[in-house]
Tab-separated table of C-alpha atoms and ligand atoms in Angstrom:
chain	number	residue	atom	x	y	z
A	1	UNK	CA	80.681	103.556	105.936
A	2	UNK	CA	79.328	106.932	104.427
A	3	UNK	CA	80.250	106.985	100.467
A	4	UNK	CA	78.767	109.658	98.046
A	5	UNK	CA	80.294	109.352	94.552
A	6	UNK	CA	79.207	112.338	92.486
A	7	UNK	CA	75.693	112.429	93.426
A	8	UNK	CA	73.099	114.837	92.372
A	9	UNK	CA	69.804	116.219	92.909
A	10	UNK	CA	67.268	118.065	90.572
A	11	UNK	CA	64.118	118.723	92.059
A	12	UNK	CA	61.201	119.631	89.309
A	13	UNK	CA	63.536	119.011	86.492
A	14	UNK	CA	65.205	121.951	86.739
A	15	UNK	CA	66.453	123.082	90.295
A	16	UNK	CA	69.748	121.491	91.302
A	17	UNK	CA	69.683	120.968	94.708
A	18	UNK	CA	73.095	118.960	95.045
A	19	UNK	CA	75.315	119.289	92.286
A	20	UNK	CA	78.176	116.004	91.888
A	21	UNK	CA	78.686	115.715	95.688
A	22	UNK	CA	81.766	113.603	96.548
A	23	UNK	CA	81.512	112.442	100.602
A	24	UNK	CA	83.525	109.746	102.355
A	25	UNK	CA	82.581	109.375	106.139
A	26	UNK	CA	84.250	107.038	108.341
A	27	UNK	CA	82.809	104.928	110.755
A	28	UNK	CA	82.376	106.527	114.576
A	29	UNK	CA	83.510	109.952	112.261
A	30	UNK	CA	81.639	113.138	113.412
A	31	UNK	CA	81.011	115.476	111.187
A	32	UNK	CA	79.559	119.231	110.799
A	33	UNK	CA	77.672	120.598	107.930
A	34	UNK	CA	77.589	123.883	107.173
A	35	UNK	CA	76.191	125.913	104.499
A	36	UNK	CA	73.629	128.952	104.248
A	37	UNK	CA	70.288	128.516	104.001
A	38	UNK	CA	69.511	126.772	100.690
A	39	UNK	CA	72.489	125.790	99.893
A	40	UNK	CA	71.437	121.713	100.060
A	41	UNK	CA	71.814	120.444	103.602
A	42	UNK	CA	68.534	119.316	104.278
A	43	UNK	CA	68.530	117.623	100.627
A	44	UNK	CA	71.741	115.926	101.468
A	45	UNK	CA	70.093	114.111	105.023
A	46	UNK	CA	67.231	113.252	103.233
A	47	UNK	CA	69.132	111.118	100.682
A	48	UNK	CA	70.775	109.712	103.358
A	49	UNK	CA	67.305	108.744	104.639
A	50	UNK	CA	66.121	108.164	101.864
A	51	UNK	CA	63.457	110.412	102.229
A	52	UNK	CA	64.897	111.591	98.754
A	53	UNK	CA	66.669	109.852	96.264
A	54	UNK	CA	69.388	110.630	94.145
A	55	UNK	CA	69.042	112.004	90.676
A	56	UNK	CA	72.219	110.328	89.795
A	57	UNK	CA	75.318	109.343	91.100
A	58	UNK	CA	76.201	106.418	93.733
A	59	UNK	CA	75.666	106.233	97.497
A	60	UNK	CA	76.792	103.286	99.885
A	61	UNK	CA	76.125	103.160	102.878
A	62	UNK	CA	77.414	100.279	105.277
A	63	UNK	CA	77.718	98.151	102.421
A	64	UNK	CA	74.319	99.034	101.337
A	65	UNK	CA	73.892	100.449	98.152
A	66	UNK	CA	70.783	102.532	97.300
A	67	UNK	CA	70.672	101.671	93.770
A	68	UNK	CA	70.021	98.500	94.745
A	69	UNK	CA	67.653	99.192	97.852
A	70	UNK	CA	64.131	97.687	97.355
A	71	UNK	CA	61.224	98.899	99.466
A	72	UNK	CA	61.011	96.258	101.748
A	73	UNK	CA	64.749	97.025	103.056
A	74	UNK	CA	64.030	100.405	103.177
A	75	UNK	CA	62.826	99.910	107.432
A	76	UNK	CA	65.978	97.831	108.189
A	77	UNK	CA	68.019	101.019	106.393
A	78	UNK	CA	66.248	103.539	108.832
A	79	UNK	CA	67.233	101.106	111.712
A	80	UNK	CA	70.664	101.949	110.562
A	81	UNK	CA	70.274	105.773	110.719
A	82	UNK	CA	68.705	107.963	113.756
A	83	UNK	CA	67.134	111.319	113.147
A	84	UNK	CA	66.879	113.755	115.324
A	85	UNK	CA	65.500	117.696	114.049
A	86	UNK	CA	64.819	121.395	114.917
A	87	UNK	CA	61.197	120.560	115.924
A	88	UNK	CA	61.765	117.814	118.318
A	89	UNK	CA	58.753	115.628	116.960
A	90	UNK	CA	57.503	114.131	120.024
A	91	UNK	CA	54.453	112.595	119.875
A	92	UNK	CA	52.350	115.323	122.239
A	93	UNK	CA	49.896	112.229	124.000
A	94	UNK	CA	52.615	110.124	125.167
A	95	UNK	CA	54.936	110.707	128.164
A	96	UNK	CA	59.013	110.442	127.889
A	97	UNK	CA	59.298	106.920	128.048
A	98	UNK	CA	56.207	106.115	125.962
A	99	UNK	CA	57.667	108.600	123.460
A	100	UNK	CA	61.309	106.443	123.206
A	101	UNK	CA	59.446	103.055	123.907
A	102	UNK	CA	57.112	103.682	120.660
A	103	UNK	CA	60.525	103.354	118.573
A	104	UNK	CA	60.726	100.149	119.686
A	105	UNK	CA	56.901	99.005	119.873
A	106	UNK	CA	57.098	99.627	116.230
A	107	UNK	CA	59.822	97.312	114.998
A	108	UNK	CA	58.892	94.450	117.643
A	109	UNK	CA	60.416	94.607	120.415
A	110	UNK	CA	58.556	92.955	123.256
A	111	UNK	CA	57.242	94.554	126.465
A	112	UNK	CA	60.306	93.084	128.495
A	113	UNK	CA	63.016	94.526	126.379
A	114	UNK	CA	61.650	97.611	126.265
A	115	UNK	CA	61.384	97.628	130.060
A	116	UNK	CA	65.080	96.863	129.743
A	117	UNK	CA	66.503	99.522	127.449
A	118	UNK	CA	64.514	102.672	127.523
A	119	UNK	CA	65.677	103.247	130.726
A	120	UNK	CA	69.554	102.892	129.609
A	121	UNK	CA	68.876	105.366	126.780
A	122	UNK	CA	67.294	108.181	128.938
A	123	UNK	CA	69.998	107.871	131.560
A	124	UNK	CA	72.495	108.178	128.524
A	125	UNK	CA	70.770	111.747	127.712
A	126	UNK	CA	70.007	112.800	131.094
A	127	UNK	CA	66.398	112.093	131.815
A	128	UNK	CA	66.147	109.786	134.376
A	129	UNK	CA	63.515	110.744	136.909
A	130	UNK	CA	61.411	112.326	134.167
A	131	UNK	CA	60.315	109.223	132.460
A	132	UNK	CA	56.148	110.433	133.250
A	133	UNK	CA	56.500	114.119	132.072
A	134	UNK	CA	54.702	114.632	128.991
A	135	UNK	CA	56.503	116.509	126.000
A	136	UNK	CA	54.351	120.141	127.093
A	137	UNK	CA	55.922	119.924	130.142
A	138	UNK	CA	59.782	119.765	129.165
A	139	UNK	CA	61.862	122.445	128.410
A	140	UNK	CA	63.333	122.939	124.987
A	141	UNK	CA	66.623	121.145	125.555
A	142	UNK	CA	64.738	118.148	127.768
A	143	UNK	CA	62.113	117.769	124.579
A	144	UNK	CA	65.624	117.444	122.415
A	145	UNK	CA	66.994	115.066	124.669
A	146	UNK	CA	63.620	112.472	124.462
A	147	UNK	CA	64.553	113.043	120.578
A	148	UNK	CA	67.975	111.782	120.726
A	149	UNK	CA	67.099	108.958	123.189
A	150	UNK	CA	64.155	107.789	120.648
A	151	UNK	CA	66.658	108.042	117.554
A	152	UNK	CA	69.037	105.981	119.189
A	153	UNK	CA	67.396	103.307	121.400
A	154	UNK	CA	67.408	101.194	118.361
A	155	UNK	CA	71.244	101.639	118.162
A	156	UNK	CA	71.847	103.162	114.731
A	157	UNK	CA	75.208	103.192	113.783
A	158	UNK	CA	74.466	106.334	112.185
A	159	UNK	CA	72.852	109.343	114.096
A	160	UNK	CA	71.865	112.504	111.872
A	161	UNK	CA	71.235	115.727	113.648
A	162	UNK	CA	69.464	118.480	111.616
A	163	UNK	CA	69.637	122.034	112.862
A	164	UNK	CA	69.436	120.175	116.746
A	165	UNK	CA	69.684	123.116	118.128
A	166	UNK	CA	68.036	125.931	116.473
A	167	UNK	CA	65.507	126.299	119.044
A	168	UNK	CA	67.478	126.401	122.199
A	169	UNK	CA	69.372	128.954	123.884
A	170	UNK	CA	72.950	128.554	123.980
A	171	UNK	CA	73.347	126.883	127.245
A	172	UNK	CA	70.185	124.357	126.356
A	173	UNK	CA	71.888	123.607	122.858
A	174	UNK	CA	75.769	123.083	123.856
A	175	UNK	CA	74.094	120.282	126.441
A	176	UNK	CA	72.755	118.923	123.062
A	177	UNK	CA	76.045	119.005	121.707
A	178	UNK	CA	77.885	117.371	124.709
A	179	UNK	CA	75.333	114.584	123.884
A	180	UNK	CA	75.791	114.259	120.969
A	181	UNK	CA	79.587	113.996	121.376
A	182	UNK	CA	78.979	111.415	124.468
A	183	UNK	CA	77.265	109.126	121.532
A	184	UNK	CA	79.691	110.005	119.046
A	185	UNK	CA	82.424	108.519	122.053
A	186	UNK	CA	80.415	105.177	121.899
A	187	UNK	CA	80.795	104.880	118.248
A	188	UNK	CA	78.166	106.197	116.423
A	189	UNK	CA	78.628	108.324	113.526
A	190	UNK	CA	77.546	111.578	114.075
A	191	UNK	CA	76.532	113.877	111.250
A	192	UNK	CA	75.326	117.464	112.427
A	193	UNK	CA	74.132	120.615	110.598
A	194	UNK	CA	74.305	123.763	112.229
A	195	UNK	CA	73.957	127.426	111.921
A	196	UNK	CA	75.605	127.957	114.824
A	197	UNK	CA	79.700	129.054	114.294
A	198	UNK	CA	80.456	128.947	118.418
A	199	UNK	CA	79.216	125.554	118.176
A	200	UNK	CA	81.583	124.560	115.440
A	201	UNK	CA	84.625	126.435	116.736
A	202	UNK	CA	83.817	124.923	119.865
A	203	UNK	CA	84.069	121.263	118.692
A	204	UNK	CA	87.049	121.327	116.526
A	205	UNK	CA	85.613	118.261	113.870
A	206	UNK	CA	85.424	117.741	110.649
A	207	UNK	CA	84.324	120.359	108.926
A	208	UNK	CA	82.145	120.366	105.729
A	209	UNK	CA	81.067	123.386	103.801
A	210	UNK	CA	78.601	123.007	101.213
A	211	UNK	CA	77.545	126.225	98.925
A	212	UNK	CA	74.719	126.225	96.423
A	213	UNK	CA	74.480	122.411	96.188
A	214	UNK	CA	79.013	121.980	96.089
A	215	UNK	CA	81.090	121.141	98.599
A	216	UNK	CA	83.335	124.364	99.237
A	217	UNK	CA	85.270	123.037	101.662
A	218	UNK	CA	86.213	119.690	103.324
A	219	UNK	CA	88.493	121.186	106.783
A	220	UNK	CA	89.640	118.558	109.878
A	221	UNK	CA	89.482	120.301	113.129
A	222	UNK	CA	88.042	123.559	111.746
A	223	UNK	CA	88.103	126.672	113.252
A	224	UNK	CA	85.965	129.161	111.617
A	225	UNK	CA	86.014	133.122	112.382
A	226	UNK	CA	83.013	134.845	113.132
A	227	UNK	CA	82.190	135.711	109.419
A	228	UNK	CA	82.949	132.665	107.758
A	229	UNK	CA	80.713	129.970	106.330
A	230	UNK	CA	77.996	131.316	106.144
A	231	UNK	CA	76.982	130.648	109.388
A	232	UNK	CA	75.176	132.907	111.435
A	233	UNK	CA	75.482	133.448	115.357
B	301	ADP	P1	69.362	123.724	103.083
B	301	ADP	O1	68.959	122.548	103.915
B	301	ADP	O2	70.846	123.885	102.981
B	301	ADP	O3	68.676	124.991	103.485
B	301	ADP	P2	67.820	122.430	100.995
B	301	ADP	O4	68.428	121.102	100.770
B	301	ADP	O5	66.562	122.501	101.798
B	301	ADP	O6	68.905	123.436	101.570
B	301	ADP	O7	67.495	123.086	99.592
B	301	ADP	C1	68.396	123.093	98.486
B	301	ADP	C2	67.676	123.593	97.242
B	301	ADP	O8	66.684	122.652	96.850
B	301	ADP	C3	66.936	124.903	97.447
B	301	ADP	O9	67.023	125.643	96.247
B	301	ADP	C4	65.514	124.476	97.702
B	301	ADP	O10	64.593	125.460	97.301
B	301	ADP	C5	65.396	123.235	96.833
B	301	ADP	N1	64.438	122.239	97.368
B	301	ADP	C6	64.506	121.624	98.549
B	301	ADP	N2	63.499	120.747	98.690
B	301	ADP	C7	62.763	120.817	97.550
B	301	ADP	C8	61.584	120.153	97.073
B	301	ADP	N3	60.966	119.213	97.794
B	301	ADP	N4	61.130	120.480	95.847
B	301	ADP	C9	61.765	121.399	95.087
B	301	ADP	N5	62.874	122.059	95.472
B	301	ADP	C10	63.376	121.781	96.685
């Protein structure tokens, strides 16, 4: 589903961001990415996305391969893939269900099946009854929460979490994860970055390590100590 073969990344000509990365990801796989700051996380999401592309090297994913990707399939790609980050992103003038509904609005969909599945999507991440709030008047975790409901009401079979949970105390971000997991369980891939070690301990997934643009290590079920990683608390 997920195949990097060798791929790299120079930024500027000179800085190396990813260095021959070799990934194979498995449909409904979830996966954690760890790595400390710099190291080429972000980099790695945004190829996925192409936000970036690849200096060289191959990437395929579900059957499509970027070499080949011209700009016009470049929307029906991003169908493919939700993103959800640190910041949240909500749009600040537009309530919780306008927020997830605008995903929609801009690919087509009409008023009725909007009606029909925004409402499925917030009661998959817990926000039923708050569908009028506006974003300045959820907390942390409920502003993550519209975020993952918006990157998934289009049913990606790919969801990519960046740093999720940076911003939210513990309790606020292990809801995030249990989310994230409950998606996972319907068969979405789920690729997460994190910072957070009790988070990875905690899930016991596939573990991937990657260290000044390498992949270190490549661990199933990982269990990291407290000092390992390069993860901080
Ligand atoms: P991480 O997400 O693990 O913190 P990044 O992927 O953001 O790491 O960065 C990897 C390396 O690439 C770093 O050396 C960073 O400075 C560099 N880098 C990231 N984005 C850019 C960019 N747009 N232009 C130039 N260098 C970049």
């Amino acid at each position: 589903m997920i195949l990097l073969d060798r791929v790299t990344k120079v930024y500027n000509r000179s800085n190396t961001a990813l260095d021959r990365i070799s990934l194979h990801v498995e449909p409904k796989e979830f996966v954690i990415i760890i790595g400390k700051s710099g190291a080429g996380k972000s980099t790695l999401l945004k190829l996925l996305t192409r936000e970036e592309r690849q200096t060289s090297g191959k990437i395929v994913i579900g059957g499509i391969d970027y070499d080949k990707l011209k700009d016009k399939d470049i929307p029906l790609l991003r169908r493919k893939i939700g993103v959800v980050f640190q910041d949240f992103k909500l749009l600040p003038n537009r309530n919780v269900f306008e927020n997830v509904a605008f995903a929609l609005e801009i690919v087509g969909f009409g008023n009725k099946e909007i009606e029909h599945t925004v409402p499925r999507v917030l009661d998959i991440v817990g926000l039923k009854g708050k569908e009028k709030r506006m974003p300045q008047e959820l907390s942390g975790g409920e502003r993550q929460r519209v975020a993952i409901a918006r990157a998934i009401v289009r049913q990606p079979k790919i969801l990519i979490a960046d740093e999720p949970t940076g911003n939210l105390d513990p309790k606020h971000a292990w809801d995030i994860i249990k989310i994230l997991e409950k998606i996972n369980h319907y068969g979405t891939t789920v690729l997460l970055t994190t910072h957070n070690i009790e988070i990875v301990n905690k899930l016991k997934r596939r573990v991937v390590t990657i260290d000044d643009g390498r992949i270190a290590s490549d661990r199933a079920n990982a269990d990291y100590g407290q000092t390992q990683g390069g993860a901080r608390g």
